[in-house]
mmCIF file of C-alpha atoms in Angstrom:
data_model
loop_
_atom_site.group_PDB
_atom_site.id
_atom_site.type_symbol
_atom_site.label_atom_id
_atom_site.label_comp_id
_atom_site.label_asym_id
_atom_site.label_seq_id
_atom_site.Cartn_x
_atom_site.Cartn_y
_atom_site.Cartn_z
ATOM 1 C CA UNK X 1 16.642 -16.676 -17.070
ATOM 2 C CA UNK X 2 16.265 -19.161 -14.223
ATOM 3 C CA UNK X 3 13.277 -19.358 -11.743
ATOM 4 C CA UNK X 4 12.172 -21.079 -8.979
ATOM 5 C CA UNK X 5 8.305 -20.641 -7.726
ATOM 6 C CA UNK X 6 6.958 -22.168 -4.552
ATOM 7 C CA UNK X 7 3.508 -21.130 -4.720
ATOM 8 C CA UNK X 8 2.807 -22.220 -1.512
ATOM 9 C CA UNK X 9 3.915 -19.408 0.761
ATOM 10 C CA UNK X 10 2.635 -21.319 4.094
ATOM 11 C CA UNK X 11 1.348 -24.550 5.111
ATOM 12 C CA UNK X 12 -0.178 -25.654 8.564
ATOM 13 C CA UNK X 13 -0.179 -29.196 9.463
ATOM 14 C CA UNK X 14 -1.354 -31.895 12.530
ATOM 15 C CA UNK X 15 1.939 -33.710 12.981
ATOM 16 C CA UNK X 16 0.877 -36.990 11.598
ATOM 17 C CA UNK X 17 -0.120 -35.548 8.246
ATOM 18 C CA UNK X 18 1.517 -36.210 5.392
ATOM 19 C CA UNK X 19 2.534 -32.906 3.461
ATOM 20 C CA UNK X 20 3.788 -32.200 -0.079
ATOM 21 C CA UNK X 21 5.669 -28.775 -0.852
ATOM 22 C CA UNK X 22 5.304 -27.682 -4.017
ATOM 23 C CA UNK X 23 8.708 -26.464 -6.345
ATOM 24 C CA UNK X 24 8.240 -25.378 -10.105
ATOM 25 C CA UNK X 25 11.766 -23.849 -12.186
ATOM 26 C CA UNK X 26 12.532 -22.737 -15.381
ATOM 27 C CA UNK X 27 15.662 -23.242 -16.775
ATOM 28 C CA UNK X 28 16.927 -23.492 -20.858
ATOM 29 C CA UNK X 29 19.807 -25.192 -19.488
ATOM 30 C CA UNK X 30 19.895 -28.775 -20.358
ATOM 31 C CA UNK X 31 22.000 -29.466 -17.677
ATOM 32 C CA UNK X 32 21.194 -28.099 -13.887
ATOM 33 C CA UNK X 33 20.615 -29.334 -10.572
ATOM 34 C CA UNK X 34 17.748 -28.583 -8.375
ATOM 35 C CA UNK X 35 18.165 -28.675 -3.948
ATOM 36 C CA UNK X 36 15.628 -28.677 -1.166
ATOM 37 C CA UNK X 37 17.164 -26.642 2.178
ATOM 38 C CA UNK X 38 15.270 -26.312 5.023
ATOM 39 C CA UNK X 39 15.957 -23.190 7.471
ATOM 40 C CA UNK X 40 14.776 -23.855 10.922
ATOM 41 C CA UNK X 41 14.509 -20.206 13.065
ATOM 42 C CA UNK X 42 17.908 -20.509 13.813
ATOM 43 C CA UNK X 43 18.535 -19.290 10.163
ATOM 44 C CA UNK X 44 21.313 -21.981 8.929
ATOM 45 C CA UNK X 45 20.259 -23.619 5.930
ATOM 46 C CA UNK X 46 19.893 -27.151 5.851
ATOM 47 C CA UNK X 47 20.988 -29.260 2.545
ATOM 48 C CA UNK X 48 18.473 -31.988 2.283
ATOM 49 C CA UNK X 49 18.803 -33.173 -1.660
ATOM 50 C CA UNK X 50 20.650 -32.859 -4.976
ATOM 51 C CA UNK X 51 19.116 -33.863 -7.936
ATOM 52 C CA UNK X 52 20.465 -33.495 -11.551
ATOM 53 C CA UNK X 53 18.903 -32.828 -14.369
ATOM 54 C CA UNK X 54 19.388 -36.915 -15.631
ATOM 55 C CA UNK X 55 18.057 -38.446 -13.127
ATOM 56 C CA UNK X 56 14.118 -39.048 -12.666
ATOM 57 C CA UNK X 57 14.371 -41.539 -10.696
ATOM 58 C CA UNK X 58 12.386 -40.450 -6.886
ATOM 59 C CA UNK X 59 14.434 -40.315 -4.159
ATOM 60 C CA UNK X 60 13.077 -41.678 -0.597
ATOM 61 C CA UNK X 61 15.274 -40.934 2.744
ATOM 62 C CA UNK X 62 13.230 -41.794 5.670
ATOM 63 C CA UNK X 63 10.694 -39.984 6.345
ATOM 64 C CA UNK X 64 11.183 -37.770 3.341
ATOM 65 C CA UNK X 65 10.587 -38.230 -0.431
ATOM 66 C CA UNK X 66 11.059 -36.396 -3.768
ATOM 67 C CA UNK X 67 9.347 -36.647 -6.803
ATOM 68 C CA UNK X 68 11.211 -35.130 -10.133
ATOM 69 C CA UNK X 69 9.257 -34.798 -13.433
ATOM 70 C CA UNK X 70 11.145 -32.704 -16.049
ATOM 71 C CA UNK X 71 7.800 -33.035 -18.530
ATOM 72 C CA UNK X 72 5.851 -30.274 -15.749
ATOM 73 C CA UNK X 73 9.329 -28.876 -14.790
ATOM 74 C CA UNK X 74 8.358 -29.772 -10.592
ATOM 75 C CA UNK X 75 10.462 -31.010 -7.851
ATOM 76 C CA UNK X 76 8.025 -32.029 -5.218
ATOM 77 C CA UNK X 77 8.851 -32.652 -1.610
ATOM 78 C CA UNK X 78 6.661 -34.670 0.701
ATOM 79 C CA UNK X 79 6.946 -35.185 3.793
ATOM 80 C CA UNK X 80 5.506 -38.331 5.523
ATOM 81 C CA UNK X 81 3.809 -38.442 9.386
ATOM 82 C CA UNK X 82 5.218 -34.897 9.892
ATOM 83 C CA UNK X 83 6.257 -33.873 13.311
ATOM 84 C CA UNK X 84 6.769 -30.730 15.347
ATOM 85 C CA UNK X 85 10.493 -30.550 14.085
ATOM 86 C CA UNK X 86 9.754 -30.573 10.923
ATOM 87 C CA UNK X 87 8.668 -27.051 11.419
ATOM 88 C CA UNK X 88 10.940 -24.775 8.867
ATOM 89 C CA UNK X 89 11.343 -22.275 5.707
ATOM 90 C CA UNK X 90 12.005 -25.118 3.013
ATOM 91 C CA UNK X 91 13.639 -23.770 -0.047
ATOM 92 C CA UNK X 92 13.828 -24.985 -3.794
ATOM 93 C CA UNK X 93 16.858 -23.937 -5.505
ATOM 94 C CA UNK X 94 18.300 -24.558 -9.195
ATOM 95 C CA UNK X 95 21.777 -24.329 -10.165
ATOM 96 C CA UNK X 96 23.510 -23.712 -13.531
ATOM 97 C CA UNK X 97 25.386 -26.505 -13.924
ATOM 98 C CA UNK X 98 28.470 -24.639 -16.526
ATOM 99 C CA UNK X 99 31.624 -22.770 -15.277
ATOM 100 C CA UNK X 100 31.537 -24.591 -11.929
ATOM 101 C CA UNK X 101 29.760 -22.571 -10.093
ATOM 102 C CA UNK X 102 26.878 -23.431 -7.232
ATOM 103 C CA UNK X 103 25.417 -20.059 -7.898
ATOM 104 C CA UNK X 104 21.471 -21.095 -6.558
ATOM 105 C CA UNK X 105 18.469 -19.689 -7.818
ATOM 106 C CA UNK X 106 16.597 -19.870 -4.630
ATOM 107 C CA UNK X 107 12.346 -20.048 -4.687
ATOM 108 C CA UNK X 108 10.941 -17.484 -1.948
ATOM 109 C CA UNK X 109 10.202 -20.392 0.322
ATOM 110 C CA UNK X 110 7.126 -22.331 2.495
ATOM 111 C CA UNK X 111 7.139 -21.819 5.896
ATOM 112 C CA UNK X 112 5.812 -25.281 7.079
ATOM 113 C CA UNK X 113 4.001 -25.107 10.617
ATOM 114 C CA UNK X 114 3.480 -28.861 12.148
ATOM 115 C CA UNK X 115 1.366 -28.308 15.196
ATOM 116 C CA UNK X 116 0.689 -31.164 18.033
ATOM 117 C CA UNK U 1 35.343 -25.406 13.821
ATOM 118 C CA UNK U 2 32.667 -27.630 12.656
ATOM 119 C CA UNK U 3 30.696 -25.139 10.205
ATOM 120 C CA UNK U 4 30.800 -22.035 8.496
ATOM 121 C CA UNK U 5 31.249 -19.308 11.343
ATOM 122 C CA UNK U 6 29.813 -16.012 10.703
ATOM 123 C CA UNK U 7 30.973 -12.528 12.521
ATOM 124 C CA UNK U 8 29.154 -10.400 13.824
ATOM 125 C CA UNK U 9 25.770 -12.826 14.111
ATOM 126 C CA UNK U 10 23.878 -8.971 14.621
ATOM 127 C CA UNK U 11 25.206 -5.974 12.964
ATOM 128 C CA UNK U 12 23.234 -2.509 13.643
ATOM 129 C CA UNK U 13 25.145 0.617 11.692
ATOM 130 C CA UNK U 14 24.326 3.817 10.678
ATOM 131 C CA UNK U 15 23.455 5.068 7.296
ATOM 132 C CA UNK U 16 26.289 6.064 5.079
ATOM 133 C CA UNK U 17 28.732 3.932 7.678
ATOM 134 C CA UNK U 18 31.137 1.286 6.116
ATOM 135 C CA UNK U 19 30.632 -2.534 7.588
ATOM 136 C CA UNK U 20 32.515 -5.428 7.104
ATOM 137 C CA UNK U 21 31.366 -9.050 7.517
ATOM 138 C CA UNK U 22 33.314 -11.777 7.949
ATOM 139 C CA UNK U 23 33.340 -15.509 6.950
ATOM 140 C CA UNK U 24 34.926 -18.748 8.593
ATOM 141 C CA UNK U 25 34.298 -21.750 5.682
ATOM 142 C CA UNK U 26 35.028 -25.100 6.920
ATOM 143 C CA UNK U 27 38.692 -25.978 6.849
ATOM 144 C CA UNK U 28 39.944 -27.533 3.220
ATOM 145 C CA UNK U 29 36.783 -25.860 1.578
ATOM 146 C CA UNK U 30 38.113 -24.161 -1.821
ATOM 147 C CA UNK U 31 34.786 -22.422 -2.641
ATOM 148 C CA UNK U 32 32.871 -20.256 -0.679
ATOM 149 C CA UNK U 33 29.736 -17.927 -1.426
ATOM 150 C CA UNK U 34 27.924 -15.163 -0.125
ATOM 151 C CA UNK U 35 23.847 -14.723 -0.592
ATOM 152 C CA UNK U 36 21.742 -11.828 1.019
ATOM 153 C CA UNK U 37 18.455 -12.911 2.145
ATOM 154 C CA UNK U 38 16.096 -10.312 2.749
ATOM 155 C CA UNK U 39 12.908 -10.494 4.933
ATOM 156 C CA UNK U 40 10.104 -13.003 3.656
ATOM 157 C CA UNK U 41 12.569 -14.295 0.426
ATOM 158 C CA UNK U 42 14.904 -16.756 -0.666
ATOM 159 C CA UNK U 43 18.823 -16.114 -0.780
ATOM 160 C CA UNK U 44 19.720 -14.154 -3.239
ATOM 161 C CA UNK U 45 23.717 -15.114 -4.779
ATOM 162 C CA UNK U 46 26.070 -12.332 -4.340
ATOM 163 C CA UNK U 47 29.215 -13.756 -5.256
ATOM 164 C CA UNK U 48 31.515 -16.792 -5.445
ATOM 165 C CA UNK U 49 35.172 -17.573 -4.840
ATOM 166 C CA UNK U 50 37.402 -20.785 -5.546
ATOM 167 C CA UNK U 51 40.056 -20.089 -3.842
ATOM 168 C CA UNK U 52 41.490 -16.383 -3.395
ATOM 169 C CA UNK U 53 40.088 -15.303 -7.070
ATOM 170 C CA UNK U 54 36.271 -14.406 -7.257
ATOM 171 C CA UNK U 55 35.260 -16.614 -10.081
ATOM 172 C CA UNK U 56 32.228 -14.840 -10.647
ATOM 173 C CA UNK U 57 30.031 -11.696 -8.746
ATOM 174 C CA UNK U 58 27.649 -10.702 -10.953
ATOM 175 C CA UNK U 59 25.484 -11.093 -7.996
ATOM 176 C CA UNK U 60 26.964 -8.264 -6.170
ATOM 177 C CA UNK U 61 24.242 -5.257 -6.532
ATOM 178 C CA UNK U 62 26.589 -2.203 -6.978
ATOM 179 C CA UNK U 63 29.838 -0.784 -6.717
ATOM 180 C CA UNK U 64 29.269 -0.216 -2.780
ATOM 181 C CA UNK U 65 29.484 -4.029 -2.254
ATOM 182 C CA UNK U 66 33.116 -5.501 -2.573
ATOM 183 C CA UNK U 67 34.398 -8.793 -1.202
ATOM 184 C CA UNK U 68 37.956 -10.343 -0.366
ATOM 185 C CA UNK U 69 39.326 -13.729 0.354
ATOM 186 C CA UNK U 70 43.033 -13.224 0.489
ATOM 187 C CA UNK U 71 44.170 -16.118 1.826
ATOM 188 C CA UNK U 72 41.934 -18.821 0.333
ATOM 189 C CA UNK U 73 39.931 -19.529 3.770
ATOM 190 C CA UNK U 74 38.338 -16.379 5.624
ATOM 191 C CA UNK U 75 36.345 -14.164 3.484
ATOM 192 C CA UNK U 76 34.903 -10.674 4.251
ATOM 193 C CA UNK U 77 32.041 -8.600 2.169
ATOM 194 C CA UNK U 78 32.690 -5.306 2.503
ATOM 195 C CA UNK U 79 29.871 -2.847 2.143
ATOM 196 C CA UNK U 80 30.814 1.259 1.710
ATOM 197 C CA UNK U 81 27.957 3.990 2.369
ATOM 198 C CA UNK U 82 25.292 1.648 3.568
ATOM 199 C CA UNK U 83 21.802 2.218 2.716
ATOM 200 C CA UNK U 84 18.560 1.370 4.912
ATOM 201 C CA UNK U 85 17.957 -1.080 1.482
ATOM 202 C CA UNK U 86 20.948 -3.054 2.430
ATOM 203 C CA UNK U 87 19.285 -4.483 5.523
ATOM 204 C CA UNK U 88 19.002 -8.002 4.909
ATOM 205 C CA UNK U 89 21.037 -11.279 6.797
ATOM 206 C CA UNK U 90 24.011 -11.948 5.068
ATOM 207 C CA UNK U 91 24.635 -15.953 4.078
ATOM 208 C CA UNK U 92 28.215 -17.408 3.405
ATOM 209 C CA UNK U 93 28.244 -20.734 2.159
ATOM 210 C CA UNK U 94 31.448 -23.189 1.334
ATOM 211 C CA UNK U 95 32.008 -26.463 -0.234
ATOM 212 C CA UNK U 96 34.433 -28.542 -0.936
ATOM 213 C CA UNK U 97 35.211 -28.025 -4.089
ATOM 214 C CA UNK U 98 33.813 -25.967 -7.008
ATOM 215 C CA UNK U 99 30.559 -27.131 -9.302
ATOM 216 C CA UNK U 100 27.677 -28.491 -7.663
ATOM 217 C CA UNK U 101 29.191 -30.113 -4.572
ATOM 218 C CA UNK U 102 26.630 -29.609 -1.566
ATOM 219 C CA UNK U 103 26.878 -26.432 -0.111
ATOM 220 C CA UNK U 104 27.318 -25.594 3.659
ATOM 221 C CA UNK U 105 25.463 -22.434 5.377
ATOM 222 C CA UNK U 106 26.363 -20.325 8.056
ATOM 223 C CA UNK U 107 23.949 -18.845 10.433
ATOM 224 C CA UNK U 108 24.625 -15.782 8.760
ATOM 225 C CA UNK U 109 24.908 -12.126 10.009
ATOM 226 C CA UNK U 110 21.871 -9.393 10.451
ATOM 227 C CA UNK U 111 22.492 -6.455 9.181
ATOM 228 C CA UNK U 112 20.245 -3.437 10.359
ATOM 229 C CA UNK U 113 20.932 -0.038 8.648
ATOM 230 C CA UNK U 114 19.113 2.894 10.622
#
């Protein structure tokens, strides 16, 4: 079966820090795709990254950065000079890739607090 | 409109009471999903349509929990003899197209059963 584990159920932050949330799955799927959403406390879920299962490679978009290594099974999110807005629930999620379907296995989330 | 539109945002019923929530994808989405998120977890898949046929809903917790899309656009989950267990917010979710396409959330709908 699949799983997602954030370990990290909260994290408190200076803005200014850098910060790295933590995402471990397990799939036997050879093929799958693993997200990062972030939920402000309005409750809509953000999409923030797709990754497949192919591709290593780290992805940098501004301010944000993922690191993907199939050998430990993680999907690491960092977040660089964090500010106040960065403030969210920030889900991993894996998806089975066959039949189609985007049915997410969602982790139980960090809650990320960036104080001033 | 822009996003996924979910009806009612707050939903407070009665035990043993039938509710229906309803879903708005984004125009010219073919798939749409629901997930139930309850307090303190991630969203947890319910079930999945492309188009008007639900390709899969093995998500869907018991026979109490049904959902529709009858037209290919606006979907409603239909729950029958709630349960104070059912409380949760509701998520609907549509993309573009079916497989791993990104995914769009709506604010979802709170559901309180008393």
């Amino acid at each position: 079966a699949q799983k997602v584990t954030q370990a990290q159920t909260e994290i408190s932050v200076v803005e200014k820090e850098d910060v790295t949330l933590d995402c471990v799955y397990e799939t036997r799927d050879t093929t799958y795709y693993l997200f990062w959403y972030k939920q402000p406390p309005s409750g809509e879920l953000v999409f923030l990254i797709r990754r497949n299962s192919f591709d290593e490679q780290n992805e940098i978009s501004g301010r944000y950065s993922w690191n993907f290594q199939k050998s430990t099974s993680s999907f690491n999110f960092t977040i660089t000079a964090s500010q106040v807005v960065d403030s969210a629930v920030y889900f991993c999620a894996l998806s089975e890739a066959k039949g189609g379907s985007e049915k997410l296995v969602f982790g139980k989330g960090t809650k990320l607090t960036v104080n001033p | 409109g822009a996003g996924v539109s979910q009806t009612p945002s707050n939903k407070v019923t009665e035990k043993g009471k039938y509710v229906e929530l309803r879903c708005d994808p984004i125009s010219g989405h073919t798939a749409l999903y629901w997930y139930r998120q309850s307090l303190g977890q991630g969203p947890e898949f319910l079930i999945y349509f492309q188009g008007t046929g639900a390709a899969d809903d093995s998500g869907l917790p018991n026979d109490r929990f049904f959902a529709v899309r009858p037209e290919g656009s606006v979907s409603t989950l239909k729950i029958q003899r709630t349960e104070r267990g059912d409380s949760a917010v509701y998520l609907c979710a549509s993309s573009l197209t079916a497989g791993v396409t990104e995914a769009f959330f709506g604010q979802g709908t709170r559901l309180t059963v008393v």
